[in-house]
Tab-separated table of C-alpha atoms in Angstrom:
chain	number	residue	atom	x	y	z
G	1	MET	CA	-0.429	-22.905	-14.482
G	2	PHE	CA	-0.923	-22.218	-10.491
G	3	ALA	CA	-5.182	-21.704	-11.825
G	4	SER	CA	-5.160	-24.598	-13.519
G	5	ILE	CA	-4.308	-26.930	-10.665
G	6	ALA	CA	-5.852	-25.516	-8.070
G	7	SER	CA	-8.111	-27.680	-7.543
G	8	ARG	CA	-6.361	-30.919	-7.841
G	9	TYR	CA	-3.158	-28.926	-5.761
G	10	ASP	CA	-4.497	-30.369	-1.987
G	11	ALA	CA	-4.348	-34.251	-3.046
G	12	ALA	CA	-1.284	-33.541	-5.812
G	13	ASN	CA	1.018	-32.394	-3.174
G	14	GLU	CA	-0.004	-35.045	0.018
G	15	VAL	CA	1.030	-38.048	-2.327
G	16	LEU	CA	4.022	-36.654	-3.950
G	17	SER	CA	5.045	-35.148	-0.440
G	18	LEU	CA	3.633	-38.261	1.204
G	19	GLY	CA	2.334	-36.080	4.099
G	20	VAL	CA	5.988	-34.429	4.397
G	21	HIS	CA	4.816	-30.391	4.154
G	22	LYS	CA	2.326	-31.251	6.649
G	23	VAL	CA	4.900	-31.064	9.104
G	24	TRP	CA	7.069	-28.786	7.423
G	25	ARG	CA	5.198	-26.186	7.416
G	26	ARG	CA	4.465	-27.088	11.560
G	27	GLU	CA	7.664	-26.115	12.000
G	28	ALA	CA	7.886	-23.290	9.861
G	29	VAL	CA	5.137	-22.440	12.084
G	30	ARG	CA	6.711	-23.368	15.789
G	31	LEU	CA	10.279	-20.717	14.926
G	32	SER	CA	7.915	-18.043	14.173
G	33	ARG	CA	7.424	-18.307	18.068
G	34	ALA	CA	4.231	-17.173	16.813
G	35	ALA	CA	1.547	-16.472	19.962
G	36	PRO	CA	-1.966	-16.170	20.503
G	37	GLY	CA	-3.265	-13.677	19.194
G	38	ASP	CA	-0.889	-12.165	16.588
G	39	ARG	CA	-1.378	-10.937	13.600
G	40	VAL	CA	-0.563	-12.914	10.319
G	41	LEU	CA	-0.104	-12.159	6.786
G	42	ASP	CA	1.004	-15.679	4.795
G	43	CYS	CA	1.670	-14.445	1.486
G	44	ALA	CA	1.667	-17.221	-2.170
G	45	THR	CA	-0.223	-18.353	0.525
G	46	GLY	CA	-2.567	-21.051	-2.192
G	47	THR	CA	-4.652	-23.356	-0.860
G	48	GLY	CA	-3.753	-22.115	2.378
G	49	ASP	CA	-1.978	-25.164	4.071
G	50	LEU	CA	0.257	-22.108	6.514
G	51	ALA	CA	-2.727	-20.457	6.724
G	52	LEU	CA	-4.670	-22.671	9.572
G	53	GLN	CA	-1.758	-23.868	11.024
G	54	PHE	CA	-0.810	-20.392	11.849
G	55	HIS	CA	-5.066	-20.425	13.013
G	56	ASN	CA	-4.562	-23.405	15.152
G	57	ALA	CA	-1.850	-21.222	16.871
G	58	ARG	CA	-4.065	-18.686	17.524
G	59	SER	CA	-2.976	-16.188	15.412
G	60	LYS	CA	-5.354	-13.617	13.213
G	61	VAL	CA	-4.512	-14.890	9.630
G	62	ILE	CA	-4.702	-13.350	7.067
G	63	GLY	CA	-3.512	-15.357	3.480
G	64	THR	CA	-3.235	-13.368	0.087
G	65	ASP	CA	-2.051	-15.103	-3.112
G	66	PHE	CA	-1.561	-13.429	-6.327
G	67	CYS	CA	-4.132	-16.289	-8.008
G	68	GLY	CA	-7.666	-15.854	-7.384
G	69	GLU	CA	-8.610	-19.343	-8.777
G	70	MET	CA	-6.570	-21.214	-6.097
G	71	LEU	CA	-7.381	-19.312	-2.443
G	72	GLY	CA	-11.050	-21.411	-3.912
G	73	PRO	CA	-9.749	-24.527	-2.126
G	74	ALA	CA	-8.610	-22.484	0.787
G	75	ARG	CA	-12.030	-20.806	2.428
G	76	ARG	CA	-13.496	-24.158	1.775
G	77	LYS	CA	-10.982	-25.779	4.147
G	78	SER	CA	-10.545	-22.652	6.060
G	79	ARG	CA	-14.848	-22.692	6.898
G	80	GLY	CA	-13.994	-19.056	7.284
G	81	ALA	CA	-10.942	-19.260	9.782
G	82	VAL	CA	-9.640	-17.209	8.838
G	83	GLU	CA	-9.969	-14.704	5.808
G	84	PHE	CA	-7.987	-14.341	2.353
G	85	ALA	CA	-7.744	-12.090	-0.462
G	86	VAL	CA	-6.141	-11.998	-3.907
G	87	ALA	CA	-3.266	-9.575	-3.467
G	88	ASP	CA	0.681	-9.565	-4.966
G	89	ALA	CA	3.497	-10.270	-2.355
G	90	LEU	CA	5.655	-7.397	-4.219
G	91	GLN	CA	3.096	-4.744	-3.454
G	92	LEU	CA	0.974	-5.110	-0.546
G	93	PRO	CA	-2.332	-3.089	0.256
G	94	PHE	CA	-1.932	-2.847	3.759
G	95	ALA	CA	-0.121	-0.299	5.729
G	96	ASP	CA	3.622	-1.059	7.360
G	97	ALA	CA	4.585	-2.575	10.563
G	98	THR	CA	0.206	-4.072	10.863
G	99	PHE	CA	1.699	-7.921	11.057
G	100	ASP	CA	3.167	-9.551	14.372
G	101	ILE	CA	4.409	-11.975	11.222
G	102	ALA	CA	4.829	-12.392	7.218
G	103	SER	CA	4.987	-16.211	6.064
G	104	ILE	CA	5.866	-17.170	2.854
G	105	ALA	CA	5.880	-20.957	2.051
G	106	PHE	CA	6.635	-22.497	-1.982
G	107	GLY	CA	6.511	-19.241	-3.062
G	108	ILE	CA	8.592	-17.072	-2.499
G	109	ARG	CA	11.194	-18.264	-5.569
G	110	ASN	CA	8.033	-18.334	-7.923
G	111	VAL	CA	8.126	-14.423	-7.517
G	112	ASP	CA	10.030	-12.317	-10.280
G	113	ASP	CA	12.573	-10.683	-7.211
G	114	PRO	CA	12.554	-11.753	-3.844
G	115	VAL	CA	14.696	-9.064	-3.106
G	116	ARG	CA	11.466	-6.816	-3.541
G	117	CYS	CA	9.486	-9.682	-1.941
G	118	LEU	CA	11.479	-10.101	1.448
G	119	ARG	CA	11.281	-5.654	1.680
G	120	GLU	CA	7.759	-6.025	1.129
G	121	MET	CA	7.308	-8.233	3.656
G	122	ALA	CA	9.259	-7.485	6.336
G	123	ARG	CA	7.670	-3.197	5.461
G	124	VAL	CA	4.178	-4.761	6.928
G	125	VAL	CA	6.257	-6.617	10.230
G	126	LYS	CA	6.195	-4.765	13.566
G	127	PRO	CA	9.949	-3.954	14.366
G	128	GLY	CA	10.741	-7.298	15.886
G	129	GLY	CA	8.644	-9.221	13.917
G	130	ARG	CA	9.588	-11.684	11.661
G	131	VAL	CA	9.337	-12.959	8.131
G	132	VAL	CA	9.102	-16.545	7.874
G	133	VAL	CA	10.228	-17.666	4.275
G	134	LEU	CA	9.736	-22.587	4.100
G	135	GLU	CA	11.220	-22.847	1.040
G	136	PHE	CA	12.977	-26.528	-1.134
G	137	GLY	CA	17.108	-26.696	-0.317
G	138	GLN	CA	19.056	-29.033	-2.758
G	139	PRO	CA	19.728	-31.596	-0.624
G	140	ARG	CA	23.256	-33.051	-0.963
G	141	GLY	CA	25.457	-36.665	-1.643
G	142	ALA	CA	23.388	-39.400	-1.777
G	143	PHE	CA	20.501	-38.318	-0.455
G	144	GLY	CA	20.062	-35.835	-2.545
G	145	ALA	CA	21.014	-38.028	-6.003
G	146	LEU	CA	17.665	-39.608	-4.416
G	147	PHE	CA	15.947	-36.150	-4.410
G	148	ARG	CA	16.496	-35.776	-7.862
G	149	ALA	CA	15.795	-38.480	-9.823
G	150	TYR	CA	11.880	-39.120	-7.628
G	151	SER	CA	11.767	-35.045	-8.683
G	152	ARG	CA	12.876	-35.329	-12.075
G	153	GLY	CA	11.427	-38.150	-13.036
G	154	VAL	CA	8.217	-39.200	-10.446
G	155	MET	CA	7.367	-35.870	-10.058
G	156	PRO	CA	6.209	-35.222	-13.156
G	157	LEU	CA	5.262	-38.235	-14.232
G	158	VAL	CA	2.392	-38.400	-11.524
G	159	GLY	CA	1.360	-35.363	-10.837
G	160	GLY	CA	0.694	-34.187	-14.163
G	161	PHE	CA	-1.767	-38.255	-13.499
G	162	LEU	CA	-3.112	-36.168	-10.946
G	163	THR	CA	-3.659	-32.320	-12.028
G	164	GLY	CA	-3.516	-32.965	-16.091
G	165	ASN	CA	-0.669	-30.545	-16.143
G	166	ARG	CA	2.357	-31.857	-16.198
G	167	ALA	CA	3.922	-29.221	-17.416
G	168	ALA	CA	3.552	-27.657	-13.719
G	169	TYR	CA	5.253	-30.687	-12.315
G	170	GLU	CA	8.333	-29.734	-15.487
G	171	TYR	CA	7.937	-26.531	-13.091
G	172	LEU	CA	8.250	-26.577	-9.873
G	173	PRO	CA	10.735	-28.704	-9.249
G	174	ARG	CA	12.907	-27.474	-12.180
G	175	THR	CA	12.662	-24.318	-10.116
G	176	ALA	CA	13.296	-25.163	-7.231
G	177	ALA	CA	16.424	-27.162	-7.861
G	178	ARG	CA	17.478	-23.002	-9.547
G	179	PHE	CA	16.657	-21.420	-6.613
G	180	PRO	CA	18.979	-20.035	-3.997
G	181	ALA	CA	19.180	-22.713	-0.561
G	182	GLY	CA	20.617	-22.005	2.879
G	183	GLU	CA	24.029	-19.607	3.284
G	184	LYS	CA	23.218	-18.137	-0.245
G	185	PHE	CA	19.277	-17.631	0.535
G	186	LEU	CA	20.230	-15.775	3.692
G	187	GLU	CA	22.639	-13.859	0.929
G	188	LEU	CA	20.457	-12.608	-0.208
G	189	MET	CA	17.854	-12.019	3.199
G	190	GLY	CA	21.530	-9.712	3.455
G	191	GLU	CA	20.682	-7.531	0.725
G	192	ALA	CA	17.153	-6.927	0.942
G	193	ASP	CA	18.514	-5.072	4.104
G	194	CYS	CA	15.349	-5.749	6.370
G	195	PHE	CA	17.403	-7.728	8.938
G	196	ALA	CA	18.069	-6.962	12.197
G	197	SER	CA	19.491	-11.225	12.229
G	198	ALA	CA	18.712	-13.692	9.816
G	199	ALA	CA	18.752	-17.738	10.209
G	200	ALA	CA	18.209	-20.612	8.600
G	201	HIS	CA	16.327	-24.069	9.258
G	202	PRO	CA	17.343	-27.139	7.238
G	203	LEU	CA	13.878	-29.317	6.937
G	204	THR	CA	14.838	-33.512	6.367
G	205	PHE	CA	17.834	-33.273	4.946
G	206	GLY	CA	18.174	-29.924	3.716
G	207	THR	CA	15.346	-31.340	1.481
G	208	ALA	CA	14.100	-27.593	2.520
G	209	PHE	CA	14.800	-24.654	4.092
G	210	VAL	CA	12.892	-22.475	7.715
G	211	TYR	CA	14.367	-18.950	7.226
G	212	LEU	CA	13.682	-16.841	10.262
G	213	GLY	CA	14.008	-12.777	9.549
G	214	ILE	CA	13.792	-11.042	12.624
G	215	ARG	CA	12.656	-6.912	11.574
G	216	LYS	CA	14.723	-4.067	11.779
């Protein structure tokens, strides 16, 4: 599915999010406290937007994704500034305690086992390092109702028009609506038993969250 929309994914993302996804990624990098020279692994990097935000913070970044086709646009955008490789977030090809930060944006809900993914990301991070997860939430109230109507009605229509794959843009909001958010995701982080502390930071009325775990 992701391979089929890779070449038009960025354009669709920009239109459907009205550019807000860039603000969310910048906030994820800010909350990660990424410093110049930090080694960062961005899992499920897709077309590399979060990896490039970490690069802008002068970190040394490797982006990985299970779908090789998504990495084509990532490599073109980065112009060699970021290293990219095909890898499964559930079985990362890196030694223990290699990175200062491991991140994943809008990808953890697509893995077969989110708790295992958290453990694998924590494994490759040094003690005291950070695991950063950016993922959709389920906003409540009037804004939540508007967001759900947009996700179910507008996203499949516009996303399908822009990419030629309407089913992909029915799948994406459906999985976001079902995935644990806020306190429920923090419970998954607790189940992973890898973190000395974990916190959830809501963005745009809970439309998305940045989760930050400090590696034990």
